[in-house]
């Protein structure tokens, strides 16, 4: 942008920020979040720094504005401390209830709802009513003994109050589970004091509370205003029929718990509560990002059981994710291996939820039309599920007068001249029409040779393009027919490089079944689904004969995926392709029925690894039966931390109480 364009942009930003400021401070009715306001302010500051002489006096930026422990011992929980599955919309809540109905049948239930606290999960142990131990959640099975530190928290009673109706519960062991938090007012007061003393301020109450509890000096912990709030009580008392009964008992025995908890009788009551707290939650004395919703009846809740680390009878409803603004610089049209066209927005890098993002999928042309997204638009970006960047909406107030609506058909002709695309009436995407299109064939071979599939070294985009353009391959199986001499005759190839590529291709005639399934490029089949299919069916022949019902029996395979797989194997052209592979000696290795060492565990990775690439480690983990998570989520078992780790994954792992391990600890886990 030249100076004149920058000045115009500065003027637009100032007018919009002044409007938002008036809504916030005067009307007390803001139309945008703090994240949007802050993001626009950052953009304004950037331009003002670039051109100091353009700084206006009206710009918002010009406003004045007792003993130390040696270590923590490990303690095994008497009962696993579970985490909750996250949901992000009312539809997700309805889907959760439908899943419970499949198990229980259609019944009316009461629902227990409480504010989800943003703190450190901890279990308090009482023996005959006397406080004896405090244990962090850890990995759910084993936590750390933080008794000396938790004992300094004044809201934790050292002796429980004995009341009529619950006296029998004081005999023996009683466990109370909850969150250690820091109230917002106390956090602000602490930071104010640190600022006066010239000390760096803390980032947020949750991290400070968690870090405080892990201090080895209890005298330091005692100086921090921490609070314990309970959400569950573990004891064998048949008089407790519901979660609300447990809450009433917690209050009766002198334990602090949220007073906002309610019981509602139907789904409408759940949604009403969600709506009520969407904005009201900011008035709470502690930080929260959502609600906990449970089936109130304890017997029904327990009958539903657990999947992985999550009880089926409860979910955590999350309110909308963090937002920021940025400017769309380009929209590129990406062609996938199935010929589907995906518009990708490219924008100025922006930080959302702790990570820098610079592009987001616009999904399809309908989405672009619905949101009226244009080149040069300033847009609000958010992360769906705190993971996937999405364009929420356009700030039309900052749109230039000469902007044009995005024409996807015109752009397809411009970006892919000579190719023809169609959109079927029952689909939302444009697709490349010809199955034998060289472009589609190149994508298919690239996918087959990719790291996540057969990992054929040297068969990248440029070499695949050269092979297809020379007419050496008409389908993905043809790569095994290519000779050294044919490769040598291609541009850029010498004797050594042609020998290496030929050897690399021929070396992958007996791939792992999961990698071969993924490499076939069946629509909707990702790397993990391919692994699940291989484990279930053991051989390619078994998979090829599977019915839709057989496929639906696999966890994570829905109707769309099942029908896609079934249809692929029914296609005569695909049957010929598989027979061609067999004739060429390409025989995938059948899956072993033996339980693998890391089966049932999932891993995420952050930072730089020592002595091994990320892809190599992922392959190693998957070979041992583990799953790989591209981002940290509720289902992640371990976060492997290398050097210079990313802050967002660390933060997410801490918030989900996921165990963090280094490479040495991972090796011990693999070798044991």
CSV table of C-alpha atoms in Angstrom, one decimal, residues 284-645:
chain,number,residue,atom,x,y,z
A,284,UNK,CA,-19.1,-13.9,37.3
A,285,UNK,CA,-16.3,-13.4,39.8
A,286,UNK,CA,-14.2,-16.1,38.0
A,287,UNK,CA,-13.3,-16.9,34.4
A,288,UNK,CA,-15.3,-19.4,32.4
A,289,UNK,CA,-15.6,-20.4,28.8
A,290,UNK,CA,-18.7,-22.5,29.0
A,291,UNK,CA,-21.1,-24.8,30.9
A,292,UNK,CA,-21.2,-28.4,32.2
A,293,UNK,CA,-24.3,-30.3,31.2
A,294,UNK,CA,-25.0,-33.7,32.8
A,295,UNK,CA,-27.9,-36.1,33.0
A,296,UNK,CA,-29.0,-35.4,36.6
A,297,UNK,CA,-29.9,-39.0,37.6
A,298,UNK,CA,-26.8,-40.7,38.9
A,299,UNK,CA,-28.0,-44.2,38.1
A,300,UNK,CA,-28.7,-43.4,34.4
A,301,UNK,CA,-25.5,-41.3,34.2
A,302,UNK,CA,-23.4,-44.3,35.4
A,303,UNK,CA,-25.3,-46.8,33.1
A,304,UNK,CA,-24.2,-44.7,30.1
A,305,UNK,CA,-20.6,-45.4,30.9
A,306,UNK,CA,-17.4,-43.9,29.5
A,307,UNK,CA,-15.8,-43.6,26.0
A,308,UNK,CA,-12.1,-43.0,26.2
A,309,UNK,CA,-11.6,-40.3,28.8
A,310,UNK,CA,-15.2,-38.9,28.5
A,311,UNK,CA,-18.4,-39.9,30.3
A,312,UNK,CA,-21.3,-40.4,27.8
A,313,UNK,CA,-23.7,-38.7,30.3
A,314,UNK,CA,-22.1,-35.3,30.2
A,315,UNK,CA,-20.7,-32.7,27.9
A,316,UNK,CA,-18.9,-29.3,28.2
A,317,UNK,CA,-20.6,-26.6,26.2
A,318,UNK,CA,-18.1,-24.0,24.9
A,319,UNK,CA,-19.0,-20.5,24.1
A,320,UNK,CA,-17.7,-18.9,20.8
A,321,UNK,CA,-14.0,-18.9,20.3
A,322,UNK,CA,-11.5,-16.0,20.3
A,323,UNK,CA,-11.8,-13.6,17.4
A,324,UNK,CA,-9.5,-11.2,15.5
A,325,UNK,CA,-9.6,-9.2,12.3
A,326,UNK,CA,-7.5,-9.2,9.2
A,327,UNK,CA,-7.6,-8.3,5.5
A,328,UNK,CA,-8.1,-10.8,2.7
A,329,UNK,CA,-5.2,-10.5,0.2
A,330,UNK,CA,-6.1,-13.3,-2.1
A,331,UNK,CA,-8.5,-16.2,-2.7
A,332,UNK,CA,-6.9,-19.3,-4.3
A,333,UNK,CA,-8.8,-22.3,-5.6
A,334,UNK,CA,-7.3,-25.6,-4.5
A,335,UNK,CA,-8.0,-28.8,-6.3
A,336,UNK,CA,-8.0,-31.9,-4.2
A,337,UNK,CA,-7.3,-35.5,-5.2
A,338,UNK,CA,-11.0,-36.1,-5.9
A,339,UNK,CA,-11.2,-33.0,-8.1
A,340,UNK,CA,-13.1,-31.0,-5.5
A,341,UNK,CA,-12.5,-27.2,-5.6
A,342,UNK,CA,-11.9,-25.6,-2.2
A,343,UNK,CA,-11.6,-21.8,-2.0
A,344,UNK,CA,-8.8,-20.7,0.4
A,345,UNK,CA,-8.6,-17.2,1.8
A,346,UNK,CA,-5.1,-15.9,2.2
A,347,UNK,CA,-4.8,-12.9,4.6
A,348,UNK,CA,-2.4,-10.9,6.6
A,349,UNK,CA,-1.0,-13.1,9.5
A,350,UNK,CA,-3.1,-12.8,12.6
A,351,UNK,CA,-2.8,-14.4,16.1
A,352,UNK,CA,-5.9,-16.3,17.3
A,353,UNK,CA,-6.0,-18.4,20.5
A,354,UNK,CA,-2.2,-18.1,20.8
A,355,UNK,CA,-1.3,-19.3,17.3
A,356,UNK,CA,-0.5,-17.3,14.1
A,357,UNK,CA,-2.8,-18.1,11.1
A,358,UNK,CA,-2.6,-16.7,7.6
A,359,UNK,CA,-5.2,-18.7,5.6
A,360,UNK,CA,-8.6,-20.3,6.1
A,361,UNK,CA,-10.9,-22.5,4.1
A,362,UNK,CA,-13.9,-20.8,2.6
A,363,UNK,CA,-15.5,-24.2,2.0
A,364,UNK,CA,-17.4,-23.6,-1.2
A,365,UNK,CA,-18.9,-20.9,-3.4
A,366,UNK,CA,-22.2,-20.9,-1.4
A,367,UNK,CA,-20.3,-19.9,1.7
A,368,UNK,CA,-18.6,-17.1,-0.2
A,369,UNK,CA,-21.9,-15.8,-1.5
A,370,UNK,CA,-23.7,-16.2,1.9
A,371,UNK,CA,-21.0,-14.1,3.7
A,372,UNK,CA,-20.3,-11.9,0.6
A,373,UNK,CA,-16.5,-12.3,1.0
A,374,UNK,CA,-14.5,-10.2,-1.5
A,375,UNK,CA,-10.8,-9.6,-2.2
A,376,UNK,CA,-9.5,-6.8,0.0
A,377,UNK,CA,-12.3,-7.2,2.7
A,378,UNK,CA,-11.5,-6.8,6.4
A,379,UNK,CA,-12.9,-9.9,8.0
A,380,UNK,CA,-13.4,-11.4,11.5
A,381,UNK,CA,-11.5,-14.6,11.9
A,382,UNK,CA,-12.2,-17.1,14.7
A,383,UNK,CA,-11.2,-20.7,15.5
A,384,UNK,CA,-13.9,-23.2,15.3
A,385,UNK,CA,-13.4,-25.5,18.3
A,386,UNK,CA,-10.3,-23.4,19.0
A,387,UNK,CA,-8.6,-25.4,16.2
A,388,UNK,CA,-9.7,-24.5,12.7
A,389,UNK,CA,-9.5,-20.9,11.4
A,390,UNK,CA,-12.8,-19.7,10.0
A,391,UNK,CA,-14.0,-16.5,8.5
A,392,UNK,CA,-17.0,-15.4,10.6
A,393,UNK,CA,-18.1,-12.2,8.8
A,394,UNK,CA,-17.1,-9.2,6.8
A,395,UNK,CA,-16.7,-5.7,8.3
A,396,UNK,CA,-18.5,-4.0,5.4
A,397,UNK,CA,-17.8,-0.6,7.0
A,398,UNK,CA,-14.2,-1.0,5.9
A,399,UNK,CA,-14.9,-2.3,2.3
A,400,UNK,CA,-13.5,-0.2,-0.5
A,401,UNK,CA,-16.1,1.3,-2.8
A,402,UNK,CA,-14.8,-0.4,-6.0
A,403,UNK,CA,-14.8,-3.9,-4.6
A,404,UNK,CA,-16.3,-6.7,-6.8
A,405,UNK,CA,-18.2,-9.8,-5.8
A,406,UNK,CA,-16.1,-13.0,-6.1
A,407,UNK,CA,-16.9,-14.9,-9.2
A,408,UNK,CA,-15.7,-18.5,-8.7
A,409,UNK,CA,-16.4,-19.6,-12.3
A,410,UNK,CA,-14.4,-16.7,-13.6
A,411,UNK,CA,-11.6,-17.4,-11.2
A,412,UNK,CA,-11.5,-21.1,-12.1
A,413,UNK,CA,-11.0,-20.2,-15.8
A,414,UNK,CA,-8.3,-17.8,-14.8
A,415,UNK,CA,-6.5,-20.1,-12.4
A,416,UNK,CA,-7.0,-23.3,-14.3
A,417,UNK,CA,-7.2,-22.4,-18.0
A,418,UNK,CA,-8.2,-25.3,-20.3
A,419,UNK,CA,-9.9,-27.3,-17.6
A,420,UNK,CA,-13.7,-27.8,-17.1
A,421,UNK,CA,-15.5,-27.7,-13.8
A,422,UNK,CA,-19.1,-28.5,-13.0
A,423,UNK,CA,-21.3,-28.3,-9.9
A,424,UNK,CA,-23.9,-31.0,-9.5
A,425,UNK,CA,-27.3,-30.0,-8.2
A,426,UNK,CA,-27.0,-32.1,-5.0
A,427,UNK,CA,-23.5,-30.8,-4.2
A,428,UNK,CA,-22.1,-27.6,-2.8
A,429,UNK,CA,-18.7,-27.8,-4.5
A,430,UNK,CA,-17.3,-27.5,-8.1
A,431,UNK,CA,-15.4,-30.5,-9.4
A,432,UNK,CA,-13.0,-31.2,-12.2
A,433,UNK,CA,-15.1,-33.1,-14.7
A,434,UNK,CA,-12.8,-35.5,-16.5
A,435,UNK,CA,-11.7,-38.5,-14.4
A,436,UNK,CA,-8.7,-38.9,-16.7
A,437,UNK,CA,-7.7,-35.3,-16.4
A,438,UNK,CA,-3.9,-35.0,-16.2
A,439,UNK,CA,-4.3,-32.5,-13.3
A,440,UNK,CA,-6.4,-35.0,-11.3
A,441,UNK,CA,-4.1,-37.9,-12.1
A,442,UNK,CA,-1.1,-35.8,-10.8
A,443,UNK,CA,-3.0,-35.1,-7.6
A,444,UNK,CA,-3.8,-38.8,-7.2
A,445,UNK,CA,-0.2,-39.9,-7.7
A,446,UNK,CA,1.2,-37.2,-5.4
A,447,UNK,CA,-1.3,-38.3,-2.7
A,448,UNK,CA,-0.3,-42.0,-3.2
A,449,UNK,CA,3.4,-41.2,-2.9
A,450,UNK,CA,2.9,-38.7,0.0
A,451,UNK,CA,4.5,-39.2,3.4
A,452,UNK,CA,1.2,-40.1,5.1
A,453,UNK,CA,0.5,-42.7,2.4
A,454,UNK,CA,3.3,-44.9,0.8
A,455,UNK,CA,6.1,-42.3,1.4
A,456,UNK,CA,7.9,-42.7,-2.0
A,457,UNK,CA,11.0,-40.6,-1.8
A,458,UNK,CA,11.6,-38.4,-4.9
A,459,UNK,CA,8.0,-38.7,-6.2
A,460,UNK,CA,7.0,-35.1,-5.3
A,461,UNK,CA,5.0,-32.6,-7.3
A,462,UNK,CA,7.6,-31.7,-10.0
A,463,UNK,CA,8.6,-35.3,-10.7
A,464,UNK,CA,5.0,-36.5,-10.8
A,465,UNK,CA,4.2,-33.7,-13.2
A,466,UNK,CA,7.1,-34.7,-15.5
A,467,UNK,CA,6.0,-38.4,-15.5
A,468,UNK,CA,2.3,-37.6,-16.3
A,469,UNK,CA,3.2,-35.0,-19.0
A,470,UNK,CA,5.5,-37.6,-20.6
A,471,UNK,CA,2.6,-40.0,-20.8
A,472,UNK,CA,4.3,-42.6,-18.6
A,473,UNK,CA,1.3,-43.0,-16.2
A,474,UNK,CA,-2.4,-43.2,-16.9
A,475,UNK,CA,-3.3,-44.3,-13.4
A,476,UNK,CA,-1.5,-44.6,-10.0
A,477,UNK,CA,-0.6,-48.2,-10.6
A,478,UNK,CA,1.4,-47.3,-13.7
A,479,UNK,CA,4.2,-45.9,-11.6
A,480,UNK,CA,5.4,-49.5,-11.0
A,481,UNK,CA,5.7,-50.0,-14.8
A,482,UNK,CA,8.1,-47.1,-15.3
A,483,UNK,CA,11.7,-48.1,-16.2
A,484,UNK,CA,15.0,-46.5,-15.3
A,485,UNK,CA,15.5,-45.6,-18.9
A,486,UNK,CA,12.2,-43.8,-19.1
A,487,UNK,CA,13.0,-41.8,-16.0
A,488,UNK,CA,16.5,-41.0,-17.3
A,489,UNK,CA,15.0,-39.5,-20.5
A,490,UNK,CA,13.0,-37.0,-18.5
A,491,UNK,CA,14.3,-33.5,-17.9
A,492,UNK,CA,16.5,-33.0,-14.9
A,493,UNK,CA,17.2,-36.7,-14.4
A,494,UNK,CA,20.7,-38.2,-14.5
A,495,UNK,CA,21.8,-41.9,-14.0
A,496,UNK,CA,21.9,-41.7,-10.2
A,497,UNK,CA,18.7,-39.8,-9.7
A,498,UNK,CA,16.8,-42.0,-12.1
A,499,UNK,CA,18.1,-45.1,-10.3
A,500,UNK,CA,17.1,-43.7,-6.9
A,501,UNK,CA,13.6,-42.9,-8.0
A,502,UNK,CA,13.0,-46.3,-9.7
A,503,UNK,CA,14.4,-48.1,-6.6
A,504,UNK,CA,12.2,-46.0,-4.3
A,505,UNK,CA,9.1,-46.8,-6.2
A,506,UNK,CA,9.8,-50.6,-6.4
A,507,UNK,CA,10.6,-50.7,-2.7
A,508,UNK,CA,7.0,-49.8,-1.9
A,509,UNK,CA,5.4,-52.9,-3.3
A,510,UNK,CA,4.5,-54.3,0.1
A,511,UNK,CA,3.1,-51.3,2.0
A,512,UNK,CA,1.3,-51.4,5.3
A,513,UNK,CA,-2.4,-52.0,4.6
A,514,UNK,CA,-3.5,-48.7,6.3
A,515,UNK,CA,-1.1,-46.7,4.2
A,516,UNK,CA,-2.2,-48.4,1.0
A,517,UNK,CA,-5.9,-47.7,1.8
A,518,UNK,CA,-5.1,-44.1,2.5
A,519,UNK,CA,-3.0,-43.9,-0.7
A,520,UNK,CA,-5.9,-45.0,-2.9
A,521,UNK,CA,-7.5,-41.6,-2.4
A,522,UNK,CA,-11.0,-42.8,-1.5
A,523,UNK,CA,-13.1,-39.8,-0.8
A,524,UNK,CA,-13.6,-38.9,2.9
A,525,UNK,CA,-10.9,-41.3,4.0
A,526,UNK,CA,-8.2,-39.7,6.1
A,527,UNK,CA,-5.0,-41.3,7.5
A,528,UNK,CA,-6.7,-42.2,10.9
A,529,UNK,CA,-9.8,-43.7,9.3
A,530,UNK,CA,-7.5,-45.8,7.0
A,531,UNK,CA,-5.8,-47.1,10.2
A,532,UNK,CA,-9.2,-48.0,11.8
A,533,UNK,CA,-10.3,-49.8,8.6
A,534,UNK,CA,-7.1,-51.8,8.4
A,535,UNK,CA,-7.4,-52.8,12.1
A,536,UNK,CA,-11.0,-53.9,11.7
A,537,UNK,CA,-10.9,-55.8,8.3
A,538,UNK,CA,-7.2,-57.0,8.5
A,539,UNK,CA,-7.0,-57.5,4.7
A,540,UNK,CA,-7.9,-55.5,1.6
A,541,UNK,CA,-10.1,-58.3,0.3
A,542,UNK,CA,-12.2,-58.2,3.5
A,543,UNK,CA,-12.5,-54.4,3.2
A,544,UNK,CA,-13.5,-54.7,-0.5
A,545,UNK,CA,-16.4,-57.1,0.4
A,546,UNK,CA,-17.7,-55.0,3.3
A,547,UNK,CA,-21.3,-53.9,3.4
A,548,UNK,CA,-22.4,-50.4,4.5
A,549,UNK,CA,-23.6,-51.9,7.8
A,550,UNK,CA,-20.2,-53.6,8.3
A,551,UNK,CA,-18.5,-50.2,7.8
A,552,UNK,CA,-20.9,-48.4,10.1
A,553,UNK,CA,-20.0,-50.7,12.9
A,554,UNK,CA,-16.6,-49.0,13.1
A,555,UNK,CA,-16.3,-46.2,15.6
A,556,UNK,CA,-16.0,-42.8,13.8
A,557,UNK,CA,-17.4,-44.1,10.5
A,558,UNK,CA,-20.7,-42.4,9.6
A,559,UNK,CA,-23.1,-42.9,6.8
A,560,UNK,CA,-21.4,-40.6,4.3
A,561,UNK,CA,-18.0,-42.2,4.9
A,562,UNK,CA,-19.4,-45.7,4.8
A,563,UNK,CA,-21.3,-45.1,1.5
A,564,UNK,CA,-18.2,-43.5,0.0
A,565,UNK,CA,-16.0,-46.6,0.7
A,566,UNK,CA,-18.7,-49.0,-0.4
A,567,UNK,CA,-19.3,-47.1,-3.7
A,568,UNK,CA,-15.6,-46.9,-4.4
A,569,UNK,CA,-15.1,-50.7,-4.3
A,570,UNK,CA,-18.3,-51.3,-6.4
A,571,UNK,CA,-16.9,-49.1,-9.2
A,572,UNK,CA,-15.6,-51.5,-12.0
A,573,UNK,CA,-12.8,-49.0,-12.8
A,574,UNK,CA,-11.5,-49.3,-9.2
A,575,UNK,CA,-11.8,-53.1,-9.3
A,576,UNK,CA,-9.6,-53.1,-12.4
A,577,UNK,CA,-7.1,-50.8,-10.7
A,578,UNK,CA,-6.8,-53.1,-7.6
A,579,UNK,CA,-6.3,-56.1,-9.9
A,580,UNK,CA,-3.6,-54.2,-11.8
A,581,UNK,CA,-1.8,-53.6,-8.5
A,582,UNK,CA,-2.0,-57.3,-7.8
A,583,UNK,CA,-0.7,-58.2,-11.2
A,584,UNK,CA,2.3,-55.8,-10.7
A,585,UNK,CA,3.1,-57.5,-7.3
A,586,UNK,CA,1.8,-54.7,-5.2
A,587,UNK,CA,0.5,-56.6,-2.2
A,588,UNK,CA,-0.3,-54.7,1.0
A,589,UNK,CA,0.8,-56.4,4.3
A,590,UNK,CA,-2.3,-57.6,6.2
A,591,UNK,CA,-3.0,-56.1,9.6
A,592,UNK,CA,-1.9,-58.2,12.6
A,593,UNK,CA,-4.7,-59.2,15.1
A,594,UNK,CA,-2.2,-58.8,18.0
A,595,UNK,CA,-2.8,-55.9,20.3
A,596,UNK,CA,-0.2,-53.2,19.7
A,597,UNK,CA,1.8,-51.6,22.5
A,598,UNK,CA,0.3,-48.1,22.3
A,599,UNK,CA,-3.2,-49.0,21.1
A,600,UNK,CA,-5.8,-46.8,22.7
A,601,UNK,CA,-3.4,-43.9,23.2
A,602,UNK,CA,-3.2,-40.6,21.2
A,603,UNK,CA,-0.3,-38.2,20.9
A,604,UNK,CA,0.2,-34.6,19.9
A,605,UNK,CA,3.6,-33.0,19.2
A,606,UNK,CA,5.0,-29.5,19.7
A,607,UNK,CA,8.4,-28.1,19.2
A,608,UNK,CA,11.5,-29.3,17.4
A,609,UNK,CA,12.4,-33.0,17.9
A,610,UNK,CA,16.0,-34.3,18.4
A,611,UNK,CA,17.3,-36.8,15.9
A,612,UNK,CA,14.0,-37.6,14.2
A,613,UNK,CA,11.6,-35.8,12.0
A,614,UNK,CA,8.0,-35.2,13.1
A,615,UNK,CA,6.7,-37.4,10.3
A,616,UNK,CA,9.1,-40.2,11.3
A,617,UNK,CA,7.9,-40.1,14.9
A,618,UNK,CA,4.2,-40.0,13.8
A,619,UNK,CA,4.8,-43.1,11.6
A,620,UNK,CA,6.5,-44.8,14.6
A,621,UNK,CA,3.7,-44.1,16.9
A,622,UNK,CA,1.0,-45.2,14.5
A,623,UNK,CA,3.0,-48.4,13.8
A,624,UNK,CA,2.6,-49.1,17.5
A,625,UNK,CA,-1.1,-48.6,17.4
A,626,UNK,CA,-1.3,-45.0,18.7
A,627,UNK,CA,-3.3,-42.2,17.1
A,628,UNK,CA,-1.8,-38.9,16.2
A,629,UNK,CA,-3.6,-35.6,16.9
A,630,UNK,CA,-2.6,-32.6,14.8
A,631,UNK,CA,-3.8,-30.4,17.6
A,632,UNK,CA,-4.3,-31.0,21.3
A,633,UNK,CA,-7.9,-31.9,22.2
A,634,UNK,CA,-9.8,-33.6,25.0
A,635,UNK,CA,-8.9,-37.1,23.6
A,636,UNK,CA,-5.1,-36.5,23.5
A,637,UNK,CA,-3.3,-38.8,26.0
A,638,UNK,CA,0.1,-37.2,25.8
A,639,UNK,CA,1.7,-34.1,24.4
A,640,UNK,CA,5.3,-34.7,23.3
A,641,UNK,CA,7.3,-31.6,23.9
A,642,UNK,CA,10.5,-30.8,21.9
A,643,UNK,CA,12.7,-27.7,22.0
A,644,UNK,CA,11.1,-24.3,21.4
A,645,UNK,CA,7.5,-25.7,21.8
